[in-house]
Structure formats: C-alpha cells, structure tokens
Tab-separated table of C-alpha atoms in Angstrom:
chain	number	residue	atom	x	y	z
A	1	MET	CA	26.421	8.631	25.263
A	2	PRO	CA	24.770	6.247	23.524
A	3	THR	CA	20.966	6.974	23.564
A	4	LEU	CA	18.450	3.988	23.255
A	5	GLN	CA	16.187	4.495	20.218
A	6	PHE	CA	12.691	3.076	20.644
A	7	PRO	CA	10.997	1.794	16.970
A	8	SER	CA	9.301	4.291	15.305
A	9	ASN	CA	7.000	1.776	13.043
A	10	ASP	CA	5.132	-1.285	12.889
A	11	ARG	CA	8.430	-3.006	10.867
A	12	THR	CA	10.642	-2.436	13.712
A	13	ARG	CA	8.430	-3.114	16.338
A	14	THR	CA	7.739	-6.355	15.089
A	15	GLU	CA	11.551	-7.034	14.515
A	16	LEU	CA	12.249	-6.007	18.281
A	17	LEU	CA	9.813	-7.976	19.470
A	18	GLU	CA	10.672	-11.211	17.562
A	19	HIS	CA	14.488	-10.708	18.629
A	20	ALA	CA	13.377	-10.225	22.060
A	21	LEU	CA	11.234	-13.116	21.835
A	22	THR	CA	13.872	-15.531	20.208
A	23	THR	CA	16.933	-14.615	22.468
A	24	ALA	CA	15.030	-14.650	25.890
A	25	SER	CA	14.223	-18.467	24.590
A	26	LYS	CA	17.545	-19.386	24.347
A	27	ASP	CA	18.691	-17.553	27.618
A	28	PHE	CA	16.016	-18.802	29.743
A	29	ASP	CA	17.344	-22.427	28.156
A	30	ALA	CA	21.010	-21.632	29.365
A	31	GLY	CA	19.685	-20.396	32.480
A	32	ASN	CA	19.910	-16.666	32.263
A	33	PHE	CA	17.110	-14.398	32.980
A	34	PHE	CA	16.922	-11.011	31.627
A	35	ILE	CA	13.302	-10.673	31.452
A	36	SER	CA	10.697	-12.061	33.130
A	37	LYS	CA	8.536	-14.959	32.463
A	38	GLU	CA	5.238	-12.474	32.736
A	39	THR	CA	7.017	-10.284	29.682
A	40	PHE	CA	8.312	-13.454	28.157
A	41	ASN	CA	4.788	-14.810	28.043
A	42	GLY	CA	3.068	-11.691	27.019
A	43	LEU	CA	5.752	-11.598	23.588
A	44	THR	CA	4.568	-15.323	23.141
A	45	GLU	CA	0.592	-14.110	23.059
A	46	PHE	CA	0.762	-10.925	21.395
A	47	ILE	CA	3.335	-11.435	18.320
A	48	PRO	CA	1.209	-13.892	16.453
A	49	SER	CA	-1.927	-11.377	16.387
A	50	TYR	CA	0.204	-8.530	15.402
A	51	LYS	CA	2.316	-9.669	12.797
A	52	ASP	CA	-1.249	-11.529	11.491
A	53	ARG	CA	-2.732	-7.982	11.214
A	54	MET	CA	0.654	-6.613	9.913
A	55	ASN	CA	0.225	-9.233	6.994
A	56	LYS	CA	-3.513	-8.393	6.227
A	57	ILE	CA	-2.946	-4.715	6.420
A	58	ASN	CA	0.392	-5.412	3.714
A	59	ALA	CA	-1.881	-7.208	1.521
A	60	SER	CA	-4.608	-5.232	1.666
A	61	LYS	CA	-2.593	-2.412	0.424
A	62	SER	CA	-0.866	-4.600	-2.095
A	63	ASN	CA	-4.220	-5.605	-3.209
A	64	ARG	CA	-5.384	-1.478	-3.106
A	65	SER	CA	-2.206	-0.524	-5.296
A	66	LYS	CA	-2.731	-3.314	-7.902
A	67	GLU	CA	-6.192	-2.303	-8.252
A	68	ILE	CA	-5.782	1.458	-8.802
A	69	ARG	CA	-3.085	0.169	-11.140
A	70	GLU	CA	-5.270	-1.848	-12.914
A	71	SER	CA	-8.158	0.769	-13.021
A	72	SER	CA	-5.444	3.332	-14.588
A	73	GLU	CA	-4.842	1.154	-17.363
A	74	ALA	CA	-8.529	0.286	-17.848
A	75	PHE	CA	-9.149	3.826	-18.060
A	76	SER	CA	-6.299	4.759	-20.446
A	77	ILE	CA	-7.496	1.935	-22.907
A	78	MET	CA	-11.090	3.507	-22.868
A	79	VAL	CA	-9.479	7.113	-23.372
A	80	THR	CA	-7.559	5.898	-26.250
A	81	THR	CA	-10.469	4.004	-27.767
A	82	THR	CA	-12.684	6.772	-27.304
A	83	ARG	CA	-10.174	9.289	-29.699
A	84	ASP	CA	-9.544	6.709	-32.270
A	85	MET	CA	-13.678	6.632	-32.368
A	86	TRP	CA	-14.143	10.035	-32.537
A	87	GLU	CA	-11.103	10.618	-35.251
A	88	VAL	CA	-12.503	7.899	-37.236
A	89	LEU	CA	-16.025	9.575	-37.354
A	90	ARG	CA	-14.335	12.708	-38.115
A	91	ARG	CA	-12.504	11.525	-41.063
A	92	ARG	CA	-15.349	9.490	-42.311
A	93	VAL	CA	-17.975	12.380	-42.393
A	94	ASN	CA	-15.363	14.496	-44.223
A	95	ARG	CA	-14.223	11.446	-46.976
A	96	MET	CA	-18.000	10.287	-47.495
A	97	ASN	CA	-19.048	14.107	-47.503
A	98	GLN	CA	-21.601	13.512	-44.581
A	99	PRO	CA	-23.636	16.750	-42.988
A	100	ALA	CA	-21.919	17.897	-39.926
A	101	GLU	CA	-25.048	16.846	-38.054
A	102	VAL	CA	-23.921	13.623	-37.932
A	103	LEU	CA	-21.965	14.657	-35.303
A	104	THR	CA	-24.953	15.174	-33.277
A	105	TYR	CA	-25.831	11.983	-32.734
A	106	TYR	CA	-22.745	11.181	-30.960
A	107	GLU	CA	-23.285	14.398	-29.245
A	108	LEU	CA	-20.070	16.143	-30.713
A	109	PRO	CA	-19.385	19.674	-31.756
A	110	LEU	CA	-20.553	20.551	-35.566
A	111	ASP	CA	-17.542	22.504	-35.701
A	112	GLY	CA	-15.317	19.247	-35.736
A	113	LEU	CA	-12.885	20.404	-33.009
A	114	THR	CA	-11.715	17.448	-31.009
A	115	PRO	CA	-13.382	17.152	-27.354
A	116	LYS	CA	-11.042	17.990	-24.899
A	117	PRO	CA	-12.591	16.505	-21.626
A	118	THR	CA	-10.860	17.387	-18.289
A	119	THR	CA	-12.242	15.137	-16.000
A	120	LYS	CA	-12.426	11.255	-15.703
A	121	ALA	CA	-16.755	11.964	-15.234
A	122	GLU	CA	-16.153	13.444	-18.462
A	123	TRP	CA	-14.329	10.988	-20.211
A	124	TYR	CA	-16.980	8.566	-19.302
A	125	ALA	CA	-19.722	10.734	-20.330
A	126	LEU	CA	-18.201	11.108	-23.700
A	127	ALA	CA	-17.433	7.705	-24.047
A	128	ALA	CA	-21.250	6.731	-23.143
A	129	SER	CA	-22.367	9.548	-25.837
A	130	MET	CA	-20.283	7.597	-28.724
A	131	ILE	CA	-21.771	4.318	-28.297
A	132	ASP	CA	-25.190	5.536	-27.794
A	133	GLY	CA	-24.414	8.034	-30.607
A	134	ASP	CA	-23.712	5.445	-32.892
A	135	SER	CA	-26.830	3.285	-32.508
A	136	LYS	CA	-28.723	6.423	-32.886
A	137	ALA	CA	-26.810	6.896	-36.385
A	138	VAL	CA	-27.280	3.824	-37.386
A	139	LYS	CA	-31.299	3.877	-37.310
A	140	ALA	CA	-30.886	7.223	-39.157
A	141	GLY	CA	-29.280	5.566	-41.643
A	142	TYR	CA	-25.599	5.824	-40.972
A	143	PRO	CA	-23.037	3.216	-41.153
A	144	ALA	CA	-22.079	1.464	-38.066
A	145	MET	CA	-18.385	2.528	-36.714
A	146	GLU	CA	-15.701	0.338	-37.109
A	147	ASN	CA	-12.445	-0.288	-36.400
A	148	PRO	CA	-12.822	0.647	-33.021
A	149	SER	CA	-16.748	-0.499	-33.412
A	150	ALA	CA	-19.118	0.807	-30.533
A	151	LEU	CA	-18.778	-2.978	-29.222
A	152	ASP	CA	-15.503	-1.866	-28.883
A	153	LEU	CA	-15.443	1.223	-27.125
A	154	LYS	CA	-18.432	-0.275	-24.718
A	155	GLU	CA	-16.153	-3.125	-23.774
A	156	ALA	CA	-13.322	-0.618	-22.958
A	157	LEU	CA	-16.065	1.365	-20.997
A	158	GLU	CA	-17.352	-1.471	-18.931
A	159	LYS	CA	-13.775	-2.408	-17.918
A	160	ALA	CA	-12.964	1.113	-16.727
A	161	LYS	CA	-16.152	1.219	-14.473
A	162	LYS	CA	-15.376	-2.481	-12.982
A	163	GLU	CA	-11.994	-1.585	-12.283
A	164	LYS	CA	-13.461	1.859	-10.541
A	165	SER	CA	-15.243	-0.062	-8.615
A	166	ASP	CA	-12.470	-2.587	-7.448
A	167	ILE	CA	-10.591	0.525	-6.108
A	168	SER	CA	-13.509	1.262	-3.992
A	169	GLN	CA	-13.922	-2.268	-2.794
A	170	ALA	CA	-9.941	-2.760	-2.251
A	171	ASP	CA	-10.410	1.002	-0.045
A	172	ARG	CA	-12.851	-0.619	2.201
A	173	GLU	CA	-10.810	-3.765	2.536
A	174	TYR	CA	-7.835	-1.644	3.711
A	175	ASP	CA	-9.739	0.766	6.017
A	176	GLU	CA	-11.174	-2.738	7.526
A	177	ALA	CA	-7.574	-3.845	8.042
A	178	GLN	CA	-6.629	-0.999	9.708
A	179	GLU	CA	-9.477	-0.854	12.011
A	180	GLY	CA	-7.986	-1.074	15.530
A	181	LEU	CA	-4.456	-0.727	14.379
A	182	GLU	CA	-3.699	2.221	17.265
A	183	GLU	CA	-4.610	-0.102	19.955
A	184	LEU	CA	-2.273	-2.975	18.826
A	185	ARG	CA	0.552	-0.252	18.225
A	186	ALA	CA	-0.113	0.715	21.768
A	187	GLN	CA	0.291	-2.964	23.076
A	188	ALA	CA	3.015	-3.464	21.186
A	189	ASP	CA	4.863	-0.240	22.258
A	190	GLU	CA	3.772	-1.269	25.859
A	191	LEU	CA	5.573	-4.728	25.832
A	192	ILE	CA	8.729	-3.171	24.275
A	193	SER	CA	9.037	-1.128	27.200
A	194	ASP	CA	8.368	-3.719	29.446
A	195	VAL	CA	11.353	-5.529	27.714
A	196	ILE	CA	13.423	-3.004	27.954
A	197	ASP	CA	12.767	-1.911	31.663
A	198	ASP	CA	13.352	-5.861	32.277
A	199	LEU	CA	16.368	-5.882	30.816
A	200	ARG	CA	17.684	-2.514	32.442
A	201	TYR	CA	16.516	-4.342	36.129
A	202	PHE	CA	18.416	-7.732	35.751
A	203	LEU	CA	21.466	-5.842	33.752
A	204	ARG	CA	21.803	-2.952	36.275
A	205	LYS	CA	24.807	-4.567	38.241
A	206	LYS	CA	26.806	-5.057	34.751
A	207	ASP	CA	28.911	-2.294	33.473
A	208	GLU	CA	27.046	-0.140	30.807
A	209	PRO	CA	28.646	-1.689	27.788
A	210	SER	CA	27.924	-5.237	28.796
A	211	GLN	CA	23.751	-3.702	29.483
A	212	ARG	CA	23.946	-2.042	25.672
A	213	ARG	CA	25.416	-5.547	24.362
A	214	ILE	CA	22.989	-7.796	25.648
A	215	MET	CA	20.467	-5.169	25.072
A	216	ARG	CA	21.133	-5.169	21.355
A	217	SER	CA	21.065	-8.915	21.544
A	218	TYR	CA	17.331	-8.430	22.277
A	219	GLY	CA	16.771	-6.108	19.287
A	220	VAL	CA	17.118	-2.689	21.298
A	221	THR	CA	19.312	-0.265	19.310
A	222	PHE	CA	21.210	2.936	20.239
A	223	LYS	CA	22.141	5.800	18.383
A	224	TYR	CA	25.677	7.124	18.802
A	225	LEU	CA	26.916	10.672	19.036
A	226	LYS	CA	28.999	11.480	15.492
A	227	GLY	CA	32.396	10.268	16.477
A	228	GLU	CA	31.318	8.433	19.162
A	229	PRO	CA	32.994	4.948	19.510
A	230	GLU	CA	30.267	2.082	19.588
A	231	ASP	CA	30.762	-0.541	22.596
A	232	GLU	CA	33.697	-3.400	21.450
A	233	MET	CA	32.725	-6.741	21.689
A	234	PRO	CA	34.739	-9.051	24.369
A	235	GLU	CA	37.693	-10.064	23.008
A	236	GLU	CA	36.450	-13.971	23.134
A	237	GLU	CA	33.317	-12.901	21.011
A	238	VAL	CA	35.202	-11.253	17.868
A	239	ASP	CA	35.901	-13.188	15.309
C-alpha cells in the first residue's frame, strides 16, 4: 500500500507548502474546499517569511563558498610568490658568491635547503620573514630582491590575509542567517501536517485512489513498493 512521504529538507518543505497554497486557491475559486480557511491563511502568512529566510541562508552559503574559493586562490598566489622569492634569493647568493649569512636576514637556513612549511600559519610567517628580511638585507648593503620583489610578496600576503578575514565575516553572516531556523522548520512541518490532516478529513468519503490523486495535486507525495502500480488518473484526465 502506498506510504505518505513527509518532506525531509527545506526545499521539499517549501515546494509542498507553495503547491498546497496554489492548489487550494484554485479549488476555493471553484467551490472545492479540501483544506480549511484557517490552514489556508496559515500558509499565506508563513510561506513568505520562510522563503525569505531560505533565500538569505542560500545567499550567505553561496557567499561563504565564494570567500573560501577566493581565500584559497589568494593563499596559493602568496605561497607561489614566497617560493619564487626564496628560489631567486638562493640562486642570487650562489651566482654572486654572497656569504650564506645573507640568508639569515630572511630567517632562512644556512644550508640552503628549501623551507617546507606544513601549516598556513607557517606560510604566513615565512612570507612575513622574507619581506622583513629584504629590508634588513638592503640596509646591510645587499641589493633588494626583484622578480618577485618584497613589495610583490607584501601585496600577496596582505591579499591572502584579507581574504582569510572575509571568510570569518561570511561565517558570521551564515550563522546569523541560520538562527531560528529550527523553529521555522517546526512551524513548516506543523503546517504541512495541518494540510495533510485537512485533506484526509475533507476527502474521507472518497475512495483511496481518488484521495491520493487529489492529495498529490496539493504537493503531497507517496512512496510505492517495488512493482506496486501507481494510482491511475481517471479516464477523462489522461492525455
């Protein structure tokens, strides 16, 4: 026997509520009253606020995803710029036969091995050290780094930090949009139950297939067992 299925997420909740409101409005105009006026008024009042909250949540979720993507891109550029600056410095020290101690201005190892940061915090610290180290090296009489320069790396570092901060702001906005959502979901589920209870009551004298056909016109869905035939539409309604 077909089993009635209640919506399990916000999208399907919204779809059923809107479907029920649209169908009920048409049925009222035609003189068919399959849900109560009280339930109809409840749908009319609730749906706009529920949809508005869903739209805000979806917008904030989309914005959060965008900020995460932009932060990842900015961080990647900073890492690449840091690596490039380190490689150029190492080659310059060898090419110009500069003392290995030059590397200490940049807080880099004297053995010339490439640093291997394992966390984002370490990458931020390494980038900052490269920028500060270039200033120290110039004051000590060594040429400033070029291609990339310390300014190039500074811009990349500041961009990465800004994008990281934007994620925190997006997280707060998403959390704020989520506040009170469980209460709204409970209200939506209560209204859906009201719609279904009304339909069952007003359709109680009709045969079960007819009940299910009308209920489906209100957005209600049913689950059928494997191989179980679904209710056929009346002959005059079949295309």
